[in-house]
Coordinates of C-alpha atoms in Angstrom, one line a residue:
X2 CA 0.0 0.0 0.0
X3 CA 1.4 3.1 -1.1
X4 CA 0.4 6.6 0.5
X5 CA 0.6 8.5 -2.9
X6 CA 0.3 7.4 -6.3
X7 CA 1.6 10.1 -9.1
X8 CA 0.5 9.9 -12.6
X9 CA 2.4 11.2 -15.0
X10 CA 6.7 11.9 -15.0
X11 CA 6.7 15.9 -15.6
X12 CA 7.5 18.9 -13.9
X13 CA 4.1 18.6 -11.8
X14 CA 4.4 14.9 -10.8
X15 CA 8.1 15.2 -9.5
X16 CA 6.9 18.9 -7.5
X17 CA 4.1 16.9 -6.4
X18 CA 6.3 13.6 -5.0
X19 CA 9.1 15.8 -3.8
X20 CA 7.0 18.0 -1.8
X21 CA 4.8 14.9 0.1
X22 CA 8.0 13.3 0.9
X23 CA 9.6 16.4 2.3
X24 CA 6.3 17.0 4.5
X25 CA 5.6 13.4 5.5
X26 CA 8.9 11.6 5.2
X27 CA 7.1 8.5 6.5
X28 CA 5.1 8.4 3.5
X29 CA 5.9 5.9 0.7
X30 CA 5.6 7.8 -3.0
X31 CA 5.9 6.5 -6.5
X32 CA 5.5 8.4 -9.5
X33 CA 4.3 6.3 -12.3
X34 CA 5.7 7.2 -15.6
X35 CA 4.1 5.6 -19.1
X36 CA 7.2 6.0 -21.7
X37 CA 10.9 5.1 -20.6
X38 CA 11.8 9.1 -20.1
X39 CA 10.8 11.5 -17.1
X40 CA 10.8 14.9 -17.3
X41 CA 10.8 15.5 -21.3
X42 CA 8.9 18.3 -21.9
X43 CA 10.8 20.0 -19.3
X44 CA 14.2 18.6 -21.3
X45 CA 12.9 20.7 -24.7
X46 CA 11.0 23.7 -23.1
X47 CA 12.9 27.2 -23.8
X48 CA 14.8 25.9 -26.7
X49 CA 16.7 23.4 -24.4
X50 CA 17.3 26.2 -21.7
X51 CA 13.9 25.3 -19.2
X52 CA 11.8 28.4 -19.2
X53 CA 11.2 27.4 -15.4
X54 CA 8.5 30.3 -14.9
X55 CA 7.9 34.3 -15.2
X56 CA 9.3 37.1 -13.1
X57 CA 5.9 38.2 -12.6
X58 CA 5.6 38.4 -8.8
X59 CA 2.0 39.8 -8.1
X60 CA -0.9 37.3 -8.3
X61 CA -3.2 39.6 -9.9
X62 CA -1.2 41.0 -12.1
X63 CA 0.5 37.1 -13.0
X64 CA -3.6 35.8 -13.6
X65 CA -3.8 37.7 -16.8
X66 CA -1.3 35.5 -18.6
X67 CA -4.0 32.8 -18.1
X68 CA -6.7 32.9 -21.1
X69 CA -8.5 29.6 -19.1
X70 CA -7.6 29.8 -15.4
X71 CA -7.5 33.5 -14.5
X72 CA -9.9 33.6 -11.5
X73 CA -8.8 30.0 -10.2
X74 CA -5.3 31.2 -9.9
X75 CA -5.5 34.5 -8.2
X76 CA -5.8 32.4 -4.8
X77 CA -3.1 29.2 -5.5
X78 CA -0.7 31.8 -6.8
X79 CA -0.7 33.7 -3.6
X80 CA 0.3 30.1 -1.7
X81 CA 3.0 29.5 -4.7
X82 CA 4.0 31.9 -6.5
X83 CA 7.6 32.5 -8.8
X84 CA 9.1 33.2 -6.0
X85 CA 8.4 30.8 -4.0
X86 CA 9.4 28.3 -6.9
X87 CA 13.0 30.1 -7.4
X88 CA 13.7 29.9 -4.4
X89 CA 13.0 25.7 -4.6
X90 CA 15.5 25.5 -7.1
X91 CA 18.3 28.2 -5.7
X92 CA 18.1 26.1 -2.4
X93 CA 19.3 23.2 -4.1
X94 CA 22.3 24.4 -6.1
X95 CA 20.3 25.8 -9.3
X96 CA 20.7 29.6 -9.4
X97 CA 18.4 31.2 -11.8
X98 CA 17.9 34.5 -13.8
X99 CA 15.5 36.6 -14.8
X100 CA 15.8 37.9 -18.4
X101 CA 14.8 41.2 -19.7
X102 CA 11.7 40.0 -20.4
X103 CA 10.6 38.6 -17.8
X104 CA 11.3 34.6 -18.6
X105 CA 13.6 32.7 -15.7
X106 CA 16.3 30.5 -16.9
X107 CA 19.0 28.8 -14.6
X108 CA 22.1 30.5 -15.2
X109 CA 23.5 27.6 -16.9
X110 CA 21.3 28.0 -20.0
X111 CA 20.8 23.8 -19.7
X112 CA 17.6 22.4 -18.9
X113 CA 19.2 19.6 -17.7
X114 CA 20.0 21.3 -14.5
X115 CA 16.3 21.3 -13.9
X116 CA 16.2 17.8 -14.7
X117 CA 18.8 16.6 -12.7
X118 CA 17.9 18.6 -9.6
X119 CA 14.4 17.1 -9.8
X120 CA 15.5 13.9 -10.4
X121 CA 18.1 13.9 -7.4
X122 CA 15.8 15.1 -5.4
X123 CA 13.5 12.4 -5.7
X124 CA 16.0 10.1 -5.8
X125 CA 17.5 11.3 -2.0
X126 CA 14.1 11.5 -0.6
X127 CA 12.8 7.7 -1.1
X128 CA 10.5 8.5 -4.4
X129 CA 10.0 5.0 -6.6
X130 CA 10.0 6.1 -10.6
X131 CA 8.4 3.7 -12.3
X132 CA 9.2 4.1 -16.4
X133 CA 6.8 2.5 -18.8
X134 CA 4.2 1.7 -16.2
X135 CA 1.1 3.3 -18.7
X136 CA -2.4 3.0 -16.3
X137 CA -5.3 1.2 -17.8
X138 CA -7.5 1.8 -14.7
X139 CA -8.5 3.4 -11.9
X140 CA -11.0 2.7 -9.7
X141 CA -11.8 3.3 -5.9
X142 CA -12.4 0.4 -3.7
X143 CA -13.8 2.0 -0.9
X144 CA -11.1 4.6 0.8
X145 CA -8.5 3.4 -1.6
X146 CA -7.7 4.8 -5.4
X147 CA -6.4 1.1 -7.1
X148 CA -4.5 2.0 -10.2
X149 CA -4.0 -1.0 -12.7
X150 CA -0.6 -1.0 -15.1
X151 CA -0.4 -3.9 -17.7
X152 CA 0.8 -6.4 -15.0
X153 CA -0.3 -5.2 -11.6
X154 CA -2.4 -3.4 -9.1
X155 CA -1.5 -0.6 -7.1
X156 CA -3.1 0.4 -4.2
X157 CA -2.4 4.3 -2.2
X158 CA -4.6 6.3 -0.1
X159 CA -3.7 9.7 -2.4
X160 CA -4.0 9.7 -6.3
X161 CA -2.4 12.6 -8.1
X162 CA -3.3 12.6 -11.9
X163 CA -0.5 14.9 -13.8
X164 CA -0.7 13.3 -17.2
X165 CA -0.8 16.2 -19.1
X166 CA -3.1 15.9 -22.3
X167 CA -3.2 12.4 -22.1
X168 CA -6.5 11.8 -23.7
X169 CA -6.5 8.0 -21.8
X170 CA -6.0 9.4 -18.6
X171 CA -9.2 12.2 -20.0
X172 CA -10.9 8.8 -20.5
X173 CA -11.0 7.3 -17.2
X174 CA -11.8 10.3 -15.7
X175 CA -14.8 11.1 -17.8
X176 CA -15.9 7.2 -16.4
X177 CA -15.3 7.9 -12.9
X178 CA -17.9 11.3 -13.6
X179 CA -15.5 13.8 -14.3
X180 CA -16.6 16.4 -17.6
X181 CA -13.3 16.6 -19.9
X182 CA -13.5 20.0 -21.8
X183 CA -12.7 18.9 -24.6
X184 CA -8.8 19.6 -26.0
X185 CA -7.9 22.3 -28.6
X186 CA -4.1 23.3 -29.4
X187 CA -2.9 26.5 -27.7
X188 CA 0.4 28.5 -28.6
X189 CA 0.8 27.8 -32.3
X190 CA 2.2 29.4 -35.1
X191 CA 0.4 31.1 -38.5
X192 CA 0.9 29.0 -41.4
X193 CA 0.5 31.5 -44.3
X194 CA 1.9 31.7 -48.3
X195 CA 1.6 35.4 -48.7
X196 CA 4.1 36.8 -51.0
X197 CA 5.1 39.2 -49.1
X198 CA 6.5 37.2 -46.6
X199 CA 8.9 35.0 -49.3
X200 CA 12.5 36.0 -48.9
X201 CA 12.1 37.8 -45.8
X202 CA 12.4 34.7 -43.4
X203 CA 13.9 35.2 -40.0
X204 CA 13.1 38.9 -39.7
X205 CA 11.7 39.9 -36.2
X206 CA 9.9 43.3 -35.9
X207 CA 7.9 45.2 -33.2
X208 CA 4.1 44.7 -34.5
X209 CA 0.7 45.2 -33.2
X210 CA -1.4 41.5 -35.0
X211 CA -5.6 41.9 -35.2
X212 CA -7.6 38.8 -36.2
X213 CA -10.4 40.2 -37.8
X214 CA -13.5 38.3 -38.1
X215 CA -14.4 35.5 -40.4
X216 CA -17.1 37.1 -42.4
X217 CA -18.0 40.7 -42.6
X218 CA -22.0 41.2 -43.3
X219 CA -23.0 44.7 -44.7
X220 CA -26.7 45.3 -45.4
X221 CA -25.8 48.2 -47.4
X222 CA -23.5 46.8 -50.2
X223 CA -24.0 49.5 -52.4
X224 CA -22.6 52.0 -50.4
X225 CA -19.3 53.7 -51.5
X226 CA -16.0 52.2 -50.0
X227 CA -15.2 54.8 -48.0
X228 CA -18.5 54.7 -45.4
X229 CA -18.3 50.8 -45.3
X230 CA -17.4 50.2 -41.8
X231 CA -13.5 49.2 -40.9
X232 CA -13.4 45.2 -40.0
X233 CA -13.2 45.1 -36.4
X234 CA -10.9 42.5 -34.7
X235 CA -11.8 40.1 -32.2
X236 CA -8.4 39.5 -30.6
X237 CA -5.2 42.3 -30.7
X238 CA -1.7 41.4 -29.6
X239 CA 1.4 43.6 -29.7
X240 CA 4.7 42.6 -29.4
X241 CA 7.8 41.2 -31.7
X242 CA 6.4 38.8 -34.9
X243 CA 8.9 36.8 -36.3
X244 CA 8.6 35.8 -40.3
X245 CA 9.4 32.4 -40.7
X246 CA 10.0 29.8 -43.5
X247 CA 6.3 28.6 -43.1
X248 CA 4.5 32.1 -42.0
X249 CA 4.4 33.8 -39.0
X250 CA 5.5 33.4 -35.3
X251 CA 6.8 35.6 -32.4
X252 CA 5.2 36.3 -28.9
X253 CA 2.6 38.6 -30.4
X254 CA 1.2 35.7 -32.6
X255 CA 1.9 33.1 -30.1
X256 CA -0.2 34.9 -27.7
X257 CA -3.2 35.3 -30.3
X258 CA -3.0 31.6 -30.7
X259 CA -3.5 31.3 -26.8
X260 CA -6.5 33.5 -26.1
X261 CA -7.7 32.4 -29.3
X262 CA -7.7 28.7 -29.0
X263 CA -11.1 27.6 -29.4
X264 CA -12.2 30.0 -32.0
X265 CA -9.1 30.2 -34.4
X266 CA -10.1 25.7 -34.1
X267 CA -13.7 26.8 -35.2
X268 CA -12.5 28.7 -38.2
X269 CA -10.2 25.5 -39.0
X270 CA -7.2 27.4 -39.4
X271 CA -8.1 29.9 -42.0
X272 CA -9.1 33.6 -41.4
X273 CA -7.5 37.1 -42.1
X274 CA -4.8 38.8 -39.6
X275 CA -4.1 43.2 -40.1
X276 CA -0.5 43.8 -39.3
X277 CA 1.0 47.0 -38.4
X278 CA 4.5 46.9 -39.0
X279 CA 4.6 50.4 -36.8
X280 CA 2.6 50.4 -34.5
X281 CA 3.1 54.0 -33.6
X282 CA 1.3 55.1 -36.4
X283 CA -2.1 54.9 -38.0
X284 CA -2.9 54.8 -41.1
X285 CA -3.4 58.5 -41.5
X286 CA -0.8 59.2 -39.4
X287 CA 1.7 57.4 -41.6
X288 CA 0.2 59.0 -44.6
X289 CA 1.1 62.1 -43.2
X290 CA 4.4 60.9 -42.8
X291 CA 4.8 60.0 -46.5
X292 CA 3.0 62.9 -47.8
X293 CA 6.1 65.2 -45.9
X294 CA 8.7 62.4 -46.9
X295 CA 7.4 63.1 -50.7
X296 CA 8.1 67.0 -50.2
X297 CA 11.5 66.3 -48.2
X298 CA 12.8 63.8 -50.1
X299 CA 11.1 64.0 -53.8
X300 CA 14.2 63.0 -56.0
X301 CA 15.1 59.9 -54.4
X302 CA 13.6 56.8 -55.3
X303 CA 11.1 55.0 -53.0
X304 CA 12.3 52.1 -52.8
X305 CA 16.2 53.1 -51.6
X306 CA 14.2 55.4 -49.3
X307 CA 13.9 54.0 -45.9
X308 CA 11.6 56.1 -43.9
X309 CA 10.5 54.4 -41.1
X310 CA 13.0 52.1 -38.7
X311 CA 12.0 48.4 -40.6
X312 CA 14.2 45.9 -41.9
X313 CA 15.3 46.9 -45.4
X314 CA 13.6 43.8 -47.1
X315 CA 10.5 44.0 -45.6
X316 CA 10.3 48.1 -46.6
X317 CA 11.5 46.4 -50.3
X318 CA 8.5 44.2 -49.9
X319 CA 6.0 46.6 -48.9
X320 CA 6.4 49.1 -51.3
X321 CA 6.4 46.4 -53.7
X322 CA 3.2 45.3 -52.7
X323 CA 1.7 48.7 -52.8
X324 CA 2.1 48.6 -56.5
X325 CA 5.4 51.0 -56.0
X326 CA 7.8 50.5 -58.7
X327 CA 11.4 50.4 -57.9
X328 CA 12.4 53.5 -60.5
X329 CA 9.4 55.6 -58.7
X330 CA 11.0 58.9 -57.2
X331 CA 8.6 60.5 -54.0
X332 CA 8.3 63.2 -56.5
X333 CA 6.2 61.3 -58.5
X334 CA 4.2 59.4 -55.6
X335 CA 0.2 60.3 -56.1
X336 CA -1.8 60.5 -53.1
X337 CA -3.7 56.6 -54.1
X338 CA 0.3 55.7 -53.5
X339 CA 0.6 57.1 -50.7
X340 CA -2.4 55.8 -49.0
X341 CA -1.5 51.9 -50.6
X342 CA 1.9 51.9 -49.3
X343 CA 0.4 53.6 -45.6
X344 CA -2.2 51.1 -45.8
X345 CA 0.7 48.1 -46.4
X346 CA 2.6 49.7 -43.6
X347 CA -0.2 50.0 -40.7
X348 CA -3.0 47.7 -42.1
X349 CA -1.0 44.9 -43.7
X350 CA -3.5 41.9 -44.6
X351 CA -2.6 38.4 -44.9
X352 CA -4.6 35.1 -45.1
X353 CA -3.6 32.2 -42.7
X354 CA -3.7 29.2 -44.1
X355 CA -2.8 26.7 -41.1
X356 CA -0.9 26.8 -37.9
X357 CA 2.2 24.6 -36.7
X358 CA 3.3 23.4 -33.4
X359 CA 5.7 25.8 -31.6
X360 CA 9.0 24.0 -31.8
X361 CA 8.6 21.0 -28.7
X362 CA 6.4 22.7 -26.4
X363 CA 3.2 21.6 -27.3
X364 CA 0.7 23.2 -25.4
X365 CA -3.4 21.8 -25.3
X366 CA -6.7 24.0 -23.9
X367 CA -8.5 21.7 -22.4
X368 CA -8.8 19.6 -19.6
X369 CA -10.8 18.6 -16.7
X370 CA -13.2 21.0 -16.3
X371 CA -12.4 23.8 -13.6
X372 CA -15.7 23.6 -11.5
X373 CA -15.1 20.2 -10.5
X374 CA -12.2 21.3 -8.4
X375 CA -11.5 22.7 -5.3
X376 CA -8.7 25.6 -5.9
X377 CA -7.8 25.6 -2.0
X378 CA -6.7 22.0 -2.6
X379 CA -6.6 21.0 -6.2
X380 CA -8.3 18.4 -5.2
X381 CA -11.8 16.7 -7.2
X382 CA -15.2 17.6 -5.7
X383 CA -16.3 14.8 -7.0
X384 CA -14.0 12.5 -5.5
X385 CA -11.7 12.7 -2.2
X386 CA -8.5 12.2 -2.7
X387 CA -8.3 12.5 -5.8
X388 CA -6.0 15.3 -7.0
X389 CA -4.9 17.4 -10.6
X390 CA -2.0 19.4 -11.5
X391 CA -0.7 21.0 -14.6
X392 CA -2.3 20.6 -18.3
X393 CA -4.6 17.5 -17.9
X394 CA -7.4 20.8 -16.3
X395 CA -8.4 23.5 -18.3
X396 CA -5.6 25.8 -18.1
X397 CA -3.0 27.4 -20.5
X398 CA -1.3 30.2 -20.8
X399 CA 0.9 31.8 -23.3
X400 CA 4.4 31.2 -23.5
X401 CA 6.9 32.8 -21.1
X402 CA 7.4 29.8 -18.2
X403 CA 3.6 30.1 -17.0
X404 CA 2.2 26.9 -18.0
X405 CA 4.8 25.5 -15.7
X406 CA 4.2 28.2 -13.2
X407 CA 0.2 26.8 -13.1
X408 CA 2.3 23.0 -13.1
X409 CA 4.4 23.8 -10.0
X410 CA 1.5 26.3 -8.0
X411 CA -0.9 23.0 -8.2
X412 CA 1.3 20.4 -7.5
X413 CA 2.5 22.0 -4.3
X414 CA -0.6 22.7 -3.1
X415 CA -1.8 19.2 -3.6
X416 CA 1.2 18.0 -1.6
X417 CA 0.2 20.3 1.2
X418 CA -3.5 18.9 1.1
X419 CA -2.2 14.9 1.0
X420 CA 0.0 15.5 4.1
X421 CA -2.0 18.0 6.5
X422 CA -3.7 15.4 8.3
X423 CA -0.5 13.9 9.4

């Protein structure tokens, strides 16, 4: 008989074992694992380096990372918060940093030094890891949760399920009563062909990204262009947008894809973004930029002209794509010029057409669903003893070491919850 059972070998499972057996030494801990490695997506997250969680020290202001899990967190993050996690790791011989913005690393820029300090940990404190030990059932026999491998029955008092977006695990909760909201991909990247992008790949620039909406009904269609109303987005980000081989990515795109989860999945992929490539301007604005550019500047060529503090070939692409020729001199720049090229420069249009996974990190909305359990604990109302961390309840959050903020705040708390009776 074991006094807790851990599903699931990730950040939240090994929090979750190392912090029972520091507060009840007494108690016997495995961690049940159902591939041969522990710890993986910790191992890739952050390029290799272990984005280990945010700078972000108030609660309330931490919450609004959280497109599913705001209000739940405000309370467990003022239990265990970033810095009570840094200062977990920094005990133990990992010091840590906090980048410019905002993201922790451990100084050695290794993942691995997460790894091993978790591992170790467990390891000197009594923990059994049990690799390829997949669960095929769980059940409760009376005040006991009896968890079934392929070969054999195990028996604890405490179950923690930490499995991630493990839709079998999703599966036996839904038969034990549990609702399973059901899983969408989060923190993505825009898949998109637009010519404008081709040639430019691996060019990073300061950009405000609107989704605009799929379809744009107009009962009076034969109105003149001009009082047809502007396509209003449903989600905004800011921030740096990075062109890629295959489209689009960057924090401001990855954070669309995160509060955006479940709708961007009903539009299957394919909608319109407005990028402005200078987000200090609008569009009349920069036309009256260019308008005093073409009276500065008027016999030099548009094209050599670099006006505005953007990469070189994306300005080359841009004024291409406002039908600009590469002889044109400002001089001869008409006023429909300058409004195309403002108009590629602040309301930039492009059709995605897809999305890929960001690099390792995976990330899933979706999840048990959040009324069914008790934030004080993270434990299920439906069932005692019976506890969640991490991704396998609806929470995500964009990228920048919160998702294993929301891992590490729940699986501590659980811990205190299994061993305050003792």
């Amino acid at each position: 008989m074991l006094d807790v059972i851990v599903v699931g070998g990730g950040a939240a499972g090994f929090y979750t074992a190392i912090h029972v057996a520091q507060q009840a030494p007494h108690f016997k801990v495995a961690i049940f694992e159902r591939g041969k490695n522990v710890l993986s997506k910790v191992k890739v997250s952050g390029g290799g380096r272990c984005n280990v969680t945010h700078g972000e020290f108030s609660p309330s202001s931490l919450v609004l990372n959280y497109p599913r899990g705001q209000k739940e967190l405000l309370g467990p993050f003022h239990v265990h918060g970033p810095g009570d996690v840094m200062s977990f790791f920094e005990e133990r011989n990992v010091p840590l940093k906090i980048e410019a913005d905002g993201r922790v690393f451990p100084v050695s820029n290794d993942s691995q030094s997460i790894v091993d300090c978790l591992l170790e940990e467990a390891n000197r404190l009594g923990i059994r890891v049990l690799r390829n030990s997949a669960v095929k059932q769980i059940q409760k026999l009376d005040d006991v949760w009896q968890v079934t491998t392929m070969n054999k029955h195990y028996q604890a008092r405490n179950l923690m399920l930490t499995a991630g977006s493990n839709p079998k695990i999703w599966d036996l909760l839904q038969g034990l009563g549990h609702t399973i909201v059901s899983p969408v991909p989060s923190l993505f990247t825009f898949n998109s062909s637009d010519p404008r992008l081709n040639g430019v790949q691996g060019i990073s620039v300061d950009a405000e990204v609107e989704v605009l909406p799929k379809k744009v009904f107009s009962s009076a269609k034969n109105l003149k262009l001009k009082s047809m109303p502007k396509e209003q987005p449903i989600l905004r980000s800011e921030g740096p947008v990075l062109i890629t081989h295959w489209g689009l990515s960057g924090p401001a795109i990855l954070k669309l894809s995160a509060w955006g989860a479940r709708l961007l999945k009903e539009y299957q992929y394919n909608f319109k973004i407005r990028i402005n490539w200078t987000p200090e301007y609008t569009p009349g604005s920069m036309e009256g930029l260019l308008r005093e550019v073409r009276s500065v500047e008027s016999r030099k060529t548009v094209l050599r002209t670099k006006v505005i503090d953007l990469p070189r070939r994306l300005w080359a692409k841009l004024v291409h794509a406002a039908g600009v020729s590469k002889e044109l001199r400002w001089a001869e720049m008409t006023n429909q010029d300058i409004g195309n090229l403002a108009n590629q420069l602040t309301a930039c249009s492009i059709r995605v057409e897809g999305k890929s996974t960001f690099k390792e990190e995976f990330v899933t909305a979706g999840g048990v669903e959040l009324k069914e359990i008790n934030f004080k604990t993270f434990e299920s109302r439906l069932h005692p003893k019976l506890f969640f961390a991490g991704e396998i309840i609806n929470v995500d959050a964009i990228t920048g070491g919160f998702n294993f903020q929301n891992a590490w705040t729940g699986a501590y708390i659980a811990a205190r919850a299994m061993t305050s009776e003792e």
